[in-house]
Short mmCIF file of C-alpha atoms and ligand atoms in Angstrom, two decimals:
data_model
loop_
_atom_site.label_atom_id
_atom_site.label_comp_id
_atom_site.label_asym_id
_atom_site.label_seq_id
_atom_site.Cartn_x
_atom_site.Cartn_y
_atom_site.Cartn_z
CA UNK W 1 66.78 62.93 131.96
CA UNK W 2 66.63 62.79 128.18
CA UNK W 3 64.43 64.35 125.48
CA UNK W 4 60.97 63.00 126.28
CA UNK W 5 58.14 65.27 125.11
CA UNK W 6 55.54 63.00 126.74
CA UNK W 7 57.01 63.14 130.23
CA UNK W 8 55.54 65.65 132.70
CA UNK W 9 58.99 66.16 134.29
CA UNK W 10 60.52 67.03 130.95
CA UNK W 11 57.65 69.36 130.05
CA UNK W 12 58.03 71.15 133.39
CA UNK W 13 61.76 71.70 132.87
CA UNK W 14 63.17 70.86 129.46
CA UNK W 15 66.09 73.28 129.69
CA UNK W 16 68.83 71.03 131.13
CA UNK W 17 68.16 68.49 128.39
CA UNK W 18 68.31 71.25 125.77
CA UNK W 19 71.61 72.38 127.24
CA UNK W 20 73.08 68.94 126.79
CA UNK W 21 71.66 68.62 123.27
CA UNK W 22 73.13 71.97 122.19
CA UNK W 23 76.55 71.06 123.56
CA UNK W 24 76.78 67.41 122.62
CA UNK W 25 74.23 66.53 119.94
CA UNK W 26 72.95 69.72 118.30
CA UNK W 27 71.52 67.68 115.42
CA UNK W 28 70.23 64.29 116.59
CA UNK W 29 67.78 61.69 115.35
CA UNK W 30 64.79 61.07 117.63
CA UNK W 31 63.55 57.56 116.97
CA UNK W 32 60.03 57.77 118.52
CA UNK W 33 58.90 60.44 116.04
CA UNK W 34 61.43 59.80 113.27
CA UNK W 35 62.52 63.44 113.36
CA UNK W 36 65.85 65.25 113.50
CA UNK W 37 66.01 67.45 116.59
CA UNK W 38 67.69 70.80 115.95
CA UNK W 39 68.87 72.46 119.15
CA UNK W 40 71.05 75.50 118.30
CA UNK W 41 69.73 78.99 117.66
CA UNK W 42 71.81 79.49 114.49
CA UNK W 43 70.49 76.27 112.94
CA UNK W 44 66.84 76.82 113.97
CA UNK W 45 66.95 80.37 112.64
CA UNK W 46 68.61 79.33 109.36
CA UNK W 47 66.25 76.41 108.72
CA UNK W 48 63.14 78.55 109.31
CA UNK W 49 64.35 80.77 106.47
CA UNK W 50 65.54 77.97 104.19
CA UNK W 51 63.22 77.38 101.26
CA UNK W 52 64.52 73.82 100.86
CA UNK W 53 62.24 73.08 103.80
CA UNK W 54 58.50 73.54 104.09
CA UNK W 55 55.62 73.38 106.56
CA UNK W 56 54.14 70.96 104.04
CA UNK W 57 55.44 68.86 101.16
CA UNK W 58 52.14 68.36 99.39
CA UNK W 59 52.89 71.20 96.94
CA UNK W 60 55.89 69.28 95.59
CA UNK W 61 55.24 65.59 96.32
CA UNK W 62 52.58 63.04 97.20
CA UNK W 63 52.44 61.14 100.49
CA UNK W 64 53.72 58.07 98.61
CA UNK W 65 56.72 59.93 97.17
CA UNK W 66 57.63 61.01 100.70
CA UNK W 67 57.19 57.47 101.97
CA UNK W 68 54.27 58.50 104.17
CA UNK W 69 50.94 56.74 104.55
CA UNK W 70 47.83 58.52 103.30
CA UNK W 71 45.96 60.35 106.03
CA UNK W 72 43.26 58.08 107.48
CA UNK W 73 39.96 58.94 105.87
CA UNK W 74 38.32 59.94 109.15
CA UNK W 75 40.80 62.84 109.37
CA UNK W 76 39.59 64.43 106.12
CA UNK W 77 37.48 67.16 107.75
CA UNK W 78 40.47 68.17 109.88
CA UNK W 79 43.01 68.40 107.06
CA UNK W 80 40.55 70.18 104.75
CA UNK W 81 40.33 73.02 107.29
CA UNK W 82 43.97 73.08 108.36
CA UNK W 83 45.49 72.82 104.89
CA UNK W 84 43.33 75.67 103.72
CA UNK W 85 45.03 78.10 106.13
CA UNK W 86 48.26 79.96 105.33
CA UNK W 87 50.28 78.24 108.04
CA UNK W 88 50.09 74.86 106.34
CA UNK W 89 50.72 75.91 102.77
CA UNK W 90 53.74 77.17 100.90
CA UNK W 91 54.05 79.75 98.09
CA UNK W 92 52.38 80.67 95.85
CA UNK W 93 49.22 79.80 97.80
CA UNK W 94 50.79 81.05 101.04
CA UNK W 95 51.66 84.39 99.47
CA UNK W 96 48.11 84.89 98.21
CA UNK W 97 46.44 83.98 101.52
CA UNK W 98 48.84 85.94 103.69
CA UNK W 99 48.48 89.03 101.51
CA UNK W 100 44.70 88.96 101.89
CA UNK W 101 44.78 89.36 105.65
CA UNK W 102 48.13 90.98 106.33
CA UNK W 103 46.74 94.48 105.91
CA UNK W 104 44.60 93.98 109.01
CA UNK W 105 47.68 93.06 111.10
CA UNK W 106 50.27 95.71 110.22
CA UNK W 107 51.82 97.51 113.22
CA UNK W 108 49.85 100.64 112.25
CA UNK W 109 46.51 98.85 112.03
CA UNK W 110 46.91 97.04 115.33
CA UNK W 111 48.25 100.16 117.05
CA UNK W 112 44.84 101.65 116.35
CA UNK W 113 43.35 98.79 118.38
CA UNK W 114 45.45 99.59 121.45
CA UNK W 115 42.81 101.73 123.24
CA UNK W 116 40.27 98.95 122.84
CA UNK W 117 42.73 96.29 124.02
CA UNK W 118 43.64 98.50 126.99
CA UNK W 119 39.97 98.95 127.87
CA UNK W 120 39.23 95.20 127.75
CA UNK W 121 42.38 94.40 129.76
CA UNK W 122 41.50 97.11 132.31
CA UNK W 123 37.96 95.78 132.78
CA UNK W 124 39.11 92.19 133.16
CA UNK W 125 41.76 93.14 135.69
CA UNK W 126 39.37 95.41 137.65
CA UNK W 127 36.89 92.56 138.02
CA UNK W 128 39.71 90.17 138.94
CA UNK W 129 41.03 92.50 141.64
CA UNK W 130 37.53 93.08 142.98
CA UNK W 131 37.20 89.32 143.52
CA UNK W 132 40.56 89.36 145.31
CA UNK W 133 42.17 87.18 142.63
CA UNK W 134 41.48 83.69 141.37
CA UNK W 135 42.77 81.82 138.32
CA UNK W 136 44.73 84.35 136.33
CA UNK W 137 44.63 82.17 133.24
CA UNK W 138 40.87 81.58 133.06
CA UNK W 139 39.94 85.07 134.18
CA UNK W 140 42.45 87.37 132.47
CA UNK W 141 44.92 85.56 130.21
CA UNK W 142 42.26 83.74 128.14
CA UNK W 143 39.41 86.22 127.78
CA UNK W 144 41.63 89.10 126.59
CA UNK W 145 43.05 87.64 123.36
CA UNK W 146 39.88 85.62 122.69
CA UNK W 147 37.76 88.78 122.89
CA UNK W 148 40.17 90.81 120.78
CA UNK W 149 40.49 88.32 117.92
CA UNK W 150 36.77 87.45 118.03
CA UNK W 151 35.90 91.13 117.72
CA UNK W 152 38.34 91.62 114.84
CA UNK W 153 36.79 88.73 112.97
CA UNK W 154 33.24 89.53 113.97
CA UNK W 155 32.29 86.45 116.02
CA UNK W 156 29.16 87.39 118.01
CA UNK W 157 29.67 87.65 121.76
CA UNK W 158 27.16 84.87 122.49
CA UNK W 159 29.25 82.36 120.48
CA UNK W 160 32.70 83.21 121.84
CA UNK W 161 32.68 80.56 124.54
CA UNK W 162 32.83 77.99 121.71
CA UNK W 163 36.18 79.19 120.39
CA UNK W 164 38.50 78.13 123.17
CA UNK W 165 37.35 74.47 123.39
CA UNK W 166 37.37 74.10 119.58
CA UNK W 167 40.85 75.56 119.44
CA UNK W 168 42.18 73.39 122.28
CA UNK W 169 40.74 70.24 120.66
CA UNK W 170 42.20 71.12 117.26
CA UNK W 171 45.59 71.82 118.83
CA UNK W 172 45.60 68.29 120.28
CA UNK W 173 46.53 67.08 116.80
CA UNK W 174 49.67 69.22 116.79
CA UNK W 175 51.28 67.39 119.69
CA UNK W 176 53.77 64.65 118.89
CA UNK W 177 52.15 61.27 118.10
CA UNK W 178 48.62 62.22 119.28
CA UNK W 179 46.44 59.40 120.62
CA UNK W 180 43.63 58.06 118.43
CA UNK W 181 41.14 59.63 120.83
CA UNK W 182 42.84 63.03 120.55
CA UNK W 183 42.74 62.67 116.76
CA UNK W 184 38.99 62.01 116.77
CA UNK W 185 38.42 64.94 119.11
CA UNK W 186 40.42 67.22 116.82
CA UNK W 187 38.51 66.06 113.74
CA UNK W 188 35.15 66.62 115.42
CA UNK W 189 36.18 70.12 116.57
CA UNK W 190 37.46 71.04 113.08
CA UNK W 191 34.18 69.91 111.55
CA UNK W 192 32.03 71.83 114.03
CA UNK W 193 34.17 74.96 113.81
CA UNK W 194 34.09 74.79 110.03
CA UNK W 195 30.29 74.37 109.90
CA UNK W 196 29.90 77.28 112.28
CA UNK W 197 32.12 79.57 110.18
CA UNK W 198 30.45 78.61 106.91
CA UNK W 199 27.15 79.72 108.44
CA UNK W 200 28.63 82.91 109.86
CA UNK W 201 30.31 83.84 106.57
CA UNK W 202 27.04 83.32 104.69
CA UNK W 203 25.20 85.53 107.16
CA UNK W 204 27.89 88.23 106.82
CA UNK W 205 27.82 88.04 103.04
CA UNK W 206 24.09 88.81 103.17
CA UNK W 207 24.50 91.48 105.81
CA UNK W 208 28.14 92.65 106.01
CA UNK W 209 29.57 94.23 109.14
CA UNK W 210 32.81 96.13 109.76
CA UNK W 211 34.82 92.99 110.48
CA UNK W 212 37.33 90.63 108.89
CA UNK W 213 34.90 87.78 108.19
CA UNK W 214 32.64 90.15 106.25
CA UNK W 215 35.64 91.50 104.33
CA UNK W 216 36.86 87.99 103.49
CA UNK W 217 33.36 86.80 102.57
CA UNK W 218 33.15 89.64 100.06
CA UNK W 219 36.59 88.77 98.63
CA UNK W 220 35.50 85.13 98.30
CA UNK W 221 32.43 86.30 96.43
CA UNK W 222 34.55 88.04 93.83
CA UNK W 223 35.85 84.73 92.57
CA UNK W 224 39.51 83.82 92.14
CA UNK W 225 41.15 85.25 95.28
CA UNK W 226 39.71 83.05 98.00
CA UNK W 227 37.62 79.86 98.03
CA UNK W 228 35.06 79.18 100.75
CA UNK W 229 37.32 76.44 102.13
CA UNK W 230 40.23 78.90 102.32
CA UNK W 231 38.01 81.46 104.00
CA UNK W 232 37.13 78.92 106.70
CA UNK W 233 40.75 77.76 107.02
CA UNK W 234 41.93 81.35 107.37
CA UNK W 235 39.37 82.18 110.06
CA UNK W 236 40.07 79.01 112.05
CA UNK W 237 43.79 79.78 111.92
CA UNK W 238 43.35 83.41 112.96
CA UNK W 239 40.99 82.54 115.79
CA UNK W 240 43.24 79.76 117.11
CA UNK W 241 46.68 81.29 116.54
CA UNK W 242 45.18 84.57 117.67
CA UNK W 243 44.87 83.44 121.26
CA UNK W 244 46.57 80.10 122.08
CA UNK W 245 50.12 81.36 122.47
CA UNK W 246 49.14 84.69 124.01
CA UNK W 247 47.30 82.87 126.81
CA UNK W 248 50.38 80.79 127.51
CA UNK W 249 52.81 83.72 127.40
CA UNK W 250 50.67 85.44 130.02
CA UNK W 251 50.44 82.39 132.29
CA UNK W 252 54.02 81.19 131.81
CA UNK W 253 55.22 84.78 132.03
CA UNK W 254 53.70 85.48 135.44
CA UNK W 255 54.88 82.10 136.69
CA UNK W 256 58.38 83.04 135.51
CA UNK W 257 58.15 86.32 137.42
CA UNK W 258 56.95 84.59 140.59
CA UNK W 259 59.90 82.18 140.29
CA UNK W 260 62.26 85.14 139.94
CA UNK W 261 61.06 87.51 142.67
CA UNK W 262 63.97 89.93 142.31
CA UNK W 263 63.10 90.46 138.64
CA UNK W 264 59.42 90.89 139.53
CA UNK W 265 60.42 93.56 142.05
CA UNK W 266 62.54 95.36 139.44
CA UNK W 267 59.58 95.40 137.06
CA UNK W 268 57.19 96.57 139.79
CA UNK W 269 59.57 99.38 140.65
CA UNK W 270 59.94 100.47 137.03
CA UNK W 271 57.07 99.78 134.65
CA UNK W 272 59.21 101.31 131.91
CA UNK W 273 60.92 97.90 131.74
CA UNK W 274 57.72 96.31 130.44
CA UNK W 275 58.69 96.17 126.72
CA UNK W 276 61.99 94.38 127.37
CA UNK W 277 60.38 92.26 130.11
CA UNK W 278 57.74 90.89 127.73
CA UNK W 279 60.33 89.90 125.14
CA UNK W 280 62.38 88.28 127.90
CA UNK W 281 59.41 86.31 129.27
CA UNK W 282 58.75 85.02 125.75
CA UNK W 283 62.38 83.94 125.47
CA UNK W 284 62.96 82.51 128.94
CA UNK W 285 60.00 80.13 128.99
CA UNK W 286 58.97 79.73 125.37
CA UNK W 287 55.22 79.13 124.89
CA UNK W 288 55.62 77.17 121.65
CA UNK W 289 58.49 74.80 122.28
CA UNK W 290 58.89 73.27 118.87
CA UNK W 291 57.93 73.69 115.22
CA UNK W 292 58.41 71.15 112.50
CA UNK W 293 59.52 71.40 108.88
CA UNK W 294 59.66 68.88 106.05
CA UNK W 295 62.93 68.56 104.19
CA UNK W 296 62.10 69.08 100.50
CA UNK W 297 65.68 68.76 99.19
CA UNK W 298 68.72 67.08 100.79
CA UNK W 299 70.35 69.40 103.32
CA UNK W 300 73.31 69.30 105.66
CA UNK W 301 73.07 70.80 109.16
CA UNK W 302 76.17 71.08 111.32
CA UNK W 303 77.88 68.40 109.25
CA UNK W 304 74.91 65.99 109.46
CA UNK W 305 73.26 65.04 106.17
CA UNK W 306 69.48 65.11 106.34
CA UNK W 307 67.78 63.64 103.29
CA UNK W 308 64.69 64.82 101.41
CA UNK W 309 61.55 63.29 102.81
CA UNK W 310 62.48 63.54 106.50
CA UNK W 311 61.21 65.94 109.10
CA UNK W 312 63.15 68.28 111.36
CA UNK W 313 61.92 69.42 114.77
CA UNK W 314 63.14 72.92 115.51
CA UNK W 315 63.54 73.31 119.27
CA UNK W 316 62.54 76.93 119.88
CA UNK W 317 62.84 76.53 123.64
CA UNK W 318 66.43 75.41 123.21
CA UNK W 319 67.32 78.07 120.63
CA UNK W 320 66.08 80.70 123.07
CA UNK W 321 68.57 79.54 125.73
CA UNK W 322 71.59 79.29 123.43
CA UNK W 323 74.68 80.87 125.07
CA UNK W 324 76.12 81.59 121.63
CA UNK W 325 73.37 84.20 121.22
CA UNK W 326 72.22 85.18 124.73
CA UNK W 327 74.57 86.24 127.51
CA UNK W 328 73.85 84.25 130.68
CA UNK W 329 70.88 82.56 128.95
CA UNK W 330 69.38 80.80 131.97
CA UNK W 331 69.02 84.07 133.82
CA UNK W 332 65.70 85.90 133.53
CA UNK W 333 66.64 89.55 132.98
CA UNK W 334 63.66 91.87 132.53
CA UNK W 335 65.93 94.57 131.12
CA UNK W 336 67.71 92.35 128.56
CA UNK W 337 68.32 94.67 125.63
CA UNK W 338 69.78 92.33 122.99
CA UNK W 339 67.08 89.72 122.61
CA UNK W 340 66.78 88.07 119.19
CA UNK W 341 64.49 85.31 120.53
CA UNK W 342 62.83 83.04 118.03
CA UNK W 343 59.42 82.77 119.73
CA UNK W 344 57.56 84.37 116.81
CA UNK W 345 59.39 82.22 114.26
CA UNK W 346 61.27 83.53 111.21
CA UNK W 347 61.05 83.49 107.44
CA UNK W 348 57.84 83.46 105.41
CA UNK W 349 55.66 82.05 108.21
CA UNK W 350 56.89 84.61 110.78
CA UNK W 351 53.98 85.25 113.12
CA UNK W 352 51.45 87.49 111.42
CA UNK W 353 50.01 88.46 114.78
CA UNK W 354 53.26 89.48 116.50
CA UNK W 355 52.42 93.22 116.67
CA UNK W 356 48.96 92.41 118.07
CA UNK W 357 50.33 89.90 120.57
CA UNK W 358 52.84 92.48 121.83
CA UNK W 359 50.07 95.02 122.41
CA UNK W 360 47.87 92.49 124.22
CA UNK W 361 50.74 91.42 126.45
CA UNK W 362 51.83 94.99 127.21
CA UNK W 363 48.28 95.95 128.15
CA UNK W 364 47.51 92.90 130.29
CA UNK W 365 50.85 92.85 132.14
CA UNK W 366 50.63 96.66 132.47
CA UNK W 367 47.12 96.57 133.93
CA UNK W 368 48.08 93.83 136.41
CA UNK W 369 51.23 95.68 137.51
CA UNK W 370 49.25 98.88 138.12
CA UNK W 371 46.04 97.49 139.56
CA UNK W 372 47.38 94.44 141.42
CA UNK W 373 50.77 95.71 142.63
CA UNK W 374 51.07 93.06 145.35
CA UNK W 375 49.66 90.09 143.45
CA UNK W 376 50.96 86.84 144.93
CA UNK W 377 50.91 83.20 144.03
CA UNK W 378 48.54 81.01 146.09
CA UNK W 379 49.67 77.57 144.99
CA UNK W 380 52.35 76.14 142.76
CA UNK W 381 50.77 75.66 139.33
CA UNK W 382 50.98 72.49 137.26
CA UNK W 383 51.82 72.21 133.60
CA UNK W 384 49.23 71.09 131.09
CA UNK W 385 49.97 67.97 129.03
CA UNK W 386 51.13 69.81 125.90
CA UNK W 387 54.80 70.02 124.95
CA UNK W 388 54.59 71.84 121.62
CA UNK W 389 51.91 74.23 122.89
CA UNK W 390 53.13 74.44 126.44
CA UNK W 391 51.19 76.18 129.17
CA UNK W 392 49.94 75.98 132.74
CA UNK W 393 46.56 74.48 133.59
CA UNK W 394 45.78 77.36 135.90
CA UNK W 395 47.58 80.04 137.92
CA UNK W 396 45.94 80.74 141.27
CA UNK W 397 46.85 84.12 142.70
CA UNK W 398 45.58 86.56 145.27
CA UNK W 399 45.57 90.30 144.63
C1 LIG E 401 52.70 85.68 122.03
C2 LIG E 401 51.83 85.19 121.20
C3 LIG E 401 52.18 84.49 119.91
C4 LIG E 401 53.25 83.66 119.63
C5 LIG E 401 54.39 83.24 120.55
C6 LIG E 401 53.11 83.26 118.24
C7 LIG E 401 54.00 82.45 117.56
C8 LIG E 401 53.92 82.11 116.23
C9 LIG E 401 54.89 81.33 115.51
C10 LIG E 401 56.15 80.73 116.11
C11 LIG E 401 54.47 81.20 114.23
C12 LIG E 401 55.20 80.49 113.09
C13 LIG E 401 55.04 79.00 113.10
C14 LIG E 401 55.95 78.34 112.09
O1 LIG E 401 56.82 78.98 111.49
O2 LIG E 401 55.83 77.12 111.90
C15 LIG E 401 53.22 81.91 114.13
C16 LIG E 401 52.47 82.00 112.97
C17 LIG E 401 51.26 82.67 112.91
N1 LIG E 401 50.66 83.40 113.93
FE1 LIG E 401 51.36 83.71 115.80
N2 LIG E 401 51.98 83.83 117.74
C18 LIG E 401 51.38 84.58 118.71
C19 LIG E 401 50.25 85.33 118.61
C20 LIG E 401 49.50 85.47 117.47
C21 LIG E 401 48.34 86.32 117.35
C22 LIG E 401 47.77 87.24 118.42
C23 LIG E 401 47.87 86.14 116.09
C24 LIG E 401 46.68 86.88 115.57
C25 LIG E 401 46.16 86.80 114.44
C26 LIG E 401 48.73 85.17 115.41
C27 LIG E 401 48.58 84.70 114.12
C28 LIG E 401 49.49 83.91 113.45
C29 LIG E 401 49.31 83.47 112.06
C30 LIG E 401 48.14 83.80 111.15
C31 LIG E 401 50.43 82.69 111.73
C32 LIG E 401 50.73 82.02 110.40
C33 LIG E 401 51.61 82.90 109.54
C34 LIG E 401 52.01 82.29 108.23
O3 LIG E 401 51.91 81.06 108.04
O4 LIG E 401 52.44 83.05 107.36
N3 LIG E 401 49.71 84.80 116.28
N4 LIG E 401 52.91 82.46 115.37
#
């Protein structure tokens, strides 16, 4: 097998290919996407922190200067929303946007949310156990982070069912070489989501609540700190990033435990292992397999020259199995103490929600371990089509 992010077999098990890449071609050109694949932990980690690269190049160059075509006009509504969020901009705009919301996501602020997260997780798991099980992803993994981030932002309960489909459709654009149909779907979702948030922000401005959208709407009102477009971009990003990966860590994580029954037994026997287990599940089967960066100035990686104007694909899933960094990397070890995995990224775009994600995962895995101590798999799950955002379609279990 070779690197093929569109192949279901590769998506199901990319790790042997990564192994070969790390050993033989740690920096290699991938013709179908025109990107340089970066496979080693040291290189991925260094490039994430290297300011000669960026999530975008539009702050220093035009599409023409980078030899790229203009975005097709029909994609305008999509890019207006996405490029107004902090993840797709670089300093100084990034610094300003991140500062505006970072206060809400400090470890201390999110620690205060723990009782609420624990209550929601407990209720979801109670109902799940009462039904004797079902699809762990649809019934526990998804509703927990969606509810938490929707409550933080102040999305009314009646509208929350809209978030997950909008997010999934938008994320379709992040996969490698998305189909024209996927592009149109993403554009439509971005437009609908944006219209919805503009309306919600206006309502909150008139009648503020104790939530992040109200707070941001008031900041936007004050003038130079936040435009309405940035407000929408920020909320879309928080709502999407605030649940997509957490859902997949939960699903992939339990699937990893079922595939490693001895480790599941260790964890069941000692719930004190939960903190290290969660970090290990995020490392062993990485939910976000790859992130891209544009090369803004010529660089050299492992002796390979990579010129300005090209794109690198940082293989997180490969970095997280690098034997230079992790002892016995293919082994799932729920008590692994030294675990500098790269699943939350590094550098200026390091995941803003990492403290919140850790609390959500601790509470949902904890509740399932306590309340469903003999939970078992019913059928082998299948992987969804995504490679970059990689998760199971469903996970059928009985409690
Ligand atoms: C286990 C779950 C999660 C994982 C694995 C994850 C992973 C990541 C990664 C890898 C990045 C950086 C992407 C890059 O450098 O290109 C990122 C950024 C981000 N994440 Fe998360 N994330 C998770 C949960 C969350 C949650 C719960 C939130 C809640 C708000 C969140 C909000 C964000 C935001 C706002 C950014 C952009 C930060 C910036 O550009 O400065 N994430 N996440």
